[in-house]
């Protein structure tokens, strides 16, 4: 960002000198889970808006693909304390203020509650919840110094848990609760907390989630396959359909950038008509009626020889 500085030389007219602001002096935003999808799109959108983005990625090849003016990739696994410590050190060395932390890293798993091994439950919570808490704790001193904000990427699954979404929705319900508590703790201290609730988004994460669901379904016992096989197939087909017709990652990135830059951000933003509709229904409908609506919506996706 060029800064115009007038320099007066003796009695002559002022001479204008153009000075370029370095990345170290620009406001900084940290985005976790920026290798692909919403995270990568958000890093690009925030860089376009003039921020210096520290973009957390898992692999060197992802860093090479994302690196661009305004984007500094950093190797970051949010379940690794040493990675988080290195990130906090890098933020501390940044001359520009830390404007926001965007907690976006996540993995997607769909499986019946009975059928998902406990180690998979723990891995899911480590990434989708505990990792975010760890990064937030590490960067809060910088956010407090600069009156920054925390933007937590939740999901429509943080408001409504459909069949086989128990593990994933469990992490997002928990993230919503942590976000509410954090907002009430930090607002008096000048730090705002915002939650983003996307619905169907066309990203690589959705494809990876479907692949993981298929892998876990194959590992179910014969009895579990009898109980849940058609349900898992229906949910997988419905998820693929919703993803194909969903919003783009760039659309989601613009909402996230708004949450970062708005003078008075809302506490929550939904992304997509499906997210807006489902979150409203979850607030106003009795549980049993909502169960019937969700079951009816899933029924067309069951295998043809199976009745829901």
XYZ file of C-alpha atoms in Angstrom:
308
model
C 0.000 0.000 0.000
C 1.728 3.246 -1.078
C 1.955 6.088 1.443
C 2.419 9.621 0.140
C 4.829 11.695 2.254
C 5.430 15.374 1.419
C 9.045 16.455 1.996
C 9.740 20.180 2.040
C 13.146 21.119 0.602
C 14.190 24.717 1.474
C 11.686 27.208 0.069
C 10.726 25.167 -2.964
C 7.418 23.330 -3.488
C 7.067 20.096 -1.490
C 8.480 17.023 -3.169
C 6.266 13.913 -3.033
C 7.969 10.599 -2.304
C 6.208 7.226 -2.695
C 6.982 4.758 0.109
C 5.723 1.183 -0.163
C 4.326 -0.418 2.973
C 5.957 -3.793 3.541
C 4.077 -6.944 4.475
C 5.471 -6.541 7.993
C 3.571 -3.256 8.437
C 0.187 -4.310 7.081
C -2.565 -5.651 9.278
C -2.286 -9.420 9.539
C -4.911 -12.177 9.388
C -4.213 -15.807 10.282
C -6.236 -18.411 8.367
C -5.916 -22.057 9.380
C -6.740 -24.923 7.026
C -5.830 -22.851 3.964
C -4.505 -25.612 1.711
C -7.699 -25.814 -0.357
C -11.375 -24.901 -0.394
C -12.792 -22.188 1.850
C -9.464 -21.582 3.596
C -7.496 -21.010 0.390
C -10.262 -18.836 -1.077
C -10.415 -16.786 2.132
C -6.647 -16.256 2.121
C -6.812 -14.935 -1.445
C -9.826 -12.708 -0.747
C -8.264 -11.194 2.381
C -4.951 -10.607 0.584
C -6.879 -8.889 -2.209
C -8.341 -6.570 0.434
C -4.884 -5.514 1.568
C -4.143 -7.800 4.516
C -0.982 -9.802 5.027
C -2.315 -13.341 5.382
C -0.496 -16.029 7.324
C -2.082 -19.075 5.695
C -1.767 -22.370 7.536
C -1.123 -25.355 5.243
C -0.107 -28.945 5.905
C 2.413 -29.584 3.093
C 5.120 -27.762 1.176
C 3.337 -28.415 -2.127
C 0.222 -26.680 -0.756
C 2.390 -23.729 0.298
C 3.870 -23.457 -3.179
C 0.423 -23.499 -4.782
C -0.965 -20.818 -2.461
C 2.002 -18.439 -2.200
C 1.175 -15.061 -3.778
C 1.476 -11.332 -3.017
C -0.037 -10.784 0.419
C -0.125 -14.509 1.263
C 2.601 -16.084 3.386
C 2.018 -19.835 3.746
C 3.105 -21.380 7.046
C 3.269 -25.101 7.784
C 0.610 -25.647 10.427
C -0.991 -28.739 11.875
C -3.265 -27.365 14.595
C -2.974 -30.605 16.571
C 0.816 -30.102 16.933
C 1.850 -27.794 19.829
C 5.226 -26.970 18.248
C 3.534 -25.773 15.045
C 1.222 -23.545 17.074
C 4.142 -22.148 19.072
C 6.000 -21.314 15.846
C 2.898 -19.570 14.514
C 2.593 -17.470 17.690
C 6.254 -16.490 17.373
C 5.738 -15.481 13.738
C 2.693 -13.383 14.665
C 4.682 -11.762 17.454
C 7.392 -10.735 14.983
C 4.841 -9.066 12.702
C 4.956 -5.262 12.942
C 1.386 -4.916 11.698
C -1.535 -5.544 14.033
C -3.213 -8.960 14.143
C -6.644 -8.100 12.771
C -8.223 -11.551 12.948
C -7.800 -15.260 13.475
C -9.927 -17.369 11.128
C -10.244 -20.863 12.615
C -11.102 -22.817 9.484
C -9.184 -26.118 9.650
C -11.520 -29.131 9.760
C -12.077 -32.701 8.661
C -15.419 -34.241 7.739
C -16.657 -37.646 8.871
C -20.141 -39.111 8.451
C -20.916 -42.343 10.266
C -23.569 -43.772 12.593
C -22.771 -43.157 16.250
C -22.520 -46.913 16.916
C -20.221 -47.612 13.988
C -17.504 -44.972 14.364
C -14.518 -46.235 16.410
C -13.625 -44.116 19.421
C -10.183 -43.281 18.040
C -11.918 -41.686 15.033
C -14.156 -39.674 17.379
C -11.071 -38.430 19.226
C -9.221 -37.525 16.010
C -12.240 -35.562 14.807
C -12.486 -33.568 18.038
C -8.721 -32.958 18.078
C -8.899 -31.225 14.691
C -12.346 -29.638 14.705
C -12.403 -28.394 18.297
C -9.298 -28.777 20.467
C -6.959 -27.543 17.735
C -8.994 -24.349 17.387
C -8.959 -23.804 21.131
C -5.165 -24.261 21.173
C -4.568 -21.772 18.342
C -6.969 -19.267 19.882
C -5.239 -19.495 23.263
C -1.837 -18.972 21.640
C -2.877 -15.905 19.615
C -5.196 -14.241 22.121
C -2.462 -12.007 23.589
C -1.878 -10.473 20.132
C -5.613 -10.198 19.463
C -6.152 -8.471 22.814
C -3.326 -6.000 22.140
C -4.820 -4.973 18.814
C -8.565 -5.407 19.530
C -8.750 -8.042 16.813
C -11.397 -10.681 16.331
C -11.871 -14.430 16.196
C -13.834 -15.903 13.287
C -14.778 -19.547 13.857
C -15.906 -21.563 10.843
C -18.685 -23.802 12.099
C -21.379 -25.379 9.910
C -25.099 -25.794 9.568
C -24.140 -29.007 11.371
C -23.449 -26.843 14.401
C -27.181 -26.183 14.670
C -28.790 -29.394 13.454
C -27.486 -32.984 13.590
C -28.851 -35.184 10.826
C -28.502 -38.976 10.748
C -24.829 -40.062 10.507
C -23.723 -36.477 11.232
C -23.400 -37.139 14.967
C -19.579 -37.112 15.131
C -19.054 -34.099 12.853
C -22.020 -32.158 14.241
C -20.835 -32.951 17.752
C -17.596 -31.073 17.071
C -19.464 -28.153 15.517
C -22.074 -27.924 18.290
C -19.149 -27.790 20.706
C -17.415 -25.095 18.634
C -20.619 -23.031 18.686
C -20.771 -23.322 22.486
C -17.110 -22.370 22.872
C -17.675 -19.423 20.528
C -20.621 -18.166 22.585
C -18.632 -18.367 25.807
C -15.579 -16.755 24.192
C -17.681 -13.894 22.804
C -19.109 -13.147 26.236
C -15.658 -13.279 27.788
C -13.853 -11.144 25.205
C -16.395 -8.524 24.123
C -15.729 -6.419 27.245
C -12.012 -6.616 26.387
C -12.458 -5.347 22.826
C -12.162 -8.640 20.926
C -15.156 -9.720 18.847
C -16.043 -13.347 18.126
C -17.975 -14.312 14.986
C -19.320 -17.701 13.872
C -19.723 -18.681 10.207
C -22.243 -21.443 9.396
C -21.848 -22.727 5.817
C -24.265 -25.134 4.198
C -23.332 -27.050 1.046
C -20.081 -25.661 -0.387
C -18.323 -27.003 -3.475
C -14.924 -27.900 -2.010
C -12.404 -30.718 -1.907
C -13.306 -31.262 1.758
C -16.759 -32.511 0.758
C -15.197 -35.016 -1.647
C -12.743 -36.172 1.011
C -15.612 -36.550 3.486
C -17.520 -38.786 1.080
C -14.409 -40.914 0.546
C -13.904 -41.221 4.320
C -17.564 -42.196 4.796
C -17.177 -44.964 2.216
C -14.020 -46.237 3.925
C -15.710 -46.315 7.322
C -18.786 -48.037 5.888
C -16.602 -50.824 4.530
C -15.143 -51.310 8.012
C -18.554 -51.808 9.668
C -19.484 -55.223 10.982
C -22.005 -57.271 8.965
C -24.674 -56.482 11.552
C -23.928 -52.763 11.342
C -24.045 -52.876 7.553
C -27.483 -54.487 7.779
C -28.667 -51.761 10.129
C -27.063 -48.715 8.540
C -25.849 -49.585 5.034
C -28.809 -48.106 3.122
C -28.824 -45.042 5.384
C -25.138 -44.359 4.747
C -25.675 -44.742 0.994
C -28.588 -42.299 1.115
C -26.660 -39.718 3.143
C -23.668 -40.008 0.802
C -25.877 -39.450 -2.257
C -27.660 -36.523 -0.605
C -24.363 -34.946 0.433
C -23.019 -35.238 -3.114
C -26.173 -33.603 -4.494
C -26.093 -30.748 -1.982
C -22.397 -30.170 -2.636
C -22.842 -30.070 -6.414
C -25.592 -27.458 -6.108
C -23.923 -25.583 -3.258
C -22.199 -22.230 -3.117
C -18.621 -21.797 -4.285
C -15.641 -21.425 -1.977
C -15.211 -17.878 -3.309
C -18.764 -17.034 -2.182
C -17.928 -18.331 1.281
C -14.673 -16.363 1.311
C -16.511 -13.099 0.700
C -18.744 -13.735 3.721
C -15.706 -14.545 5.856
C -13.938 -11.383 4.669
C -17.042 -9.414 5.652
C -16.898 -10.951 9.129
C -13.246 -9.884 9.376
C -13.721 -6.326 8.110
C -17.218 -5.237 9.210
C -17.198 -2.449 11.773
C -20.032 -4.112 13.680
C -20.119 -7.757 12.590
C -23.051 -9.989 13.389
C -22.418 -12.786 15.861
C -23.312 -15.354 13.164
C -23.408 -15.537 9.370
C -24.925 -18.391 7.384
C -23.712 -19.234 3.876
C -26.223 -20.658 1.415
C -29.995 -20.968 1.365
C -29.866 -24.492 2.804
C -27.972 -23.277 5.873
C -30.322 -20.332 6.378
C -33.420 -22.551 6.079
C -32.208 -25.383 8.296
C -30.963 -23.110 11.069
C -34.334 -21.341 11.124
C -36.276 -24.596 11.163
C -34.165 -25.910 14.031
C -35.197 -22.905 16.106
C -38.953 -23.043 15.540
C -40.022 -26.649 14.879
C -40.648 -29.375 17.470
C -38.054 -32.136 17.370
C -40.406 -34.827 16.065
C -41.643 -32.655 13.221
C -38.090 -31.781 12.258
C -37.223 -35.499 12.339
C -40.015 -36.205 9.856
C -38.960 -33.387 7.541
C -35.344 -34.553 7.494
C -36.379 -38.176 6.902
C -38.635 -37.111 4.013
C -35.800 -35.111 2.470
C -33.471 -38.094 2.670
C -35.939 -40.686 1.336
C -35.360 -40.032 -2.410
C -31.670 -40.835 -1.996
C -32.085 -44.364 -0.627
C -31.139 -47.265 -2.892
C -34.129 -48.151 -5.048
C -34.567 -51.584 -3.468
C -34.636 -50.103 0.047
C -37.363 -48.236 1.874
C -36.322 -45.635 4.473
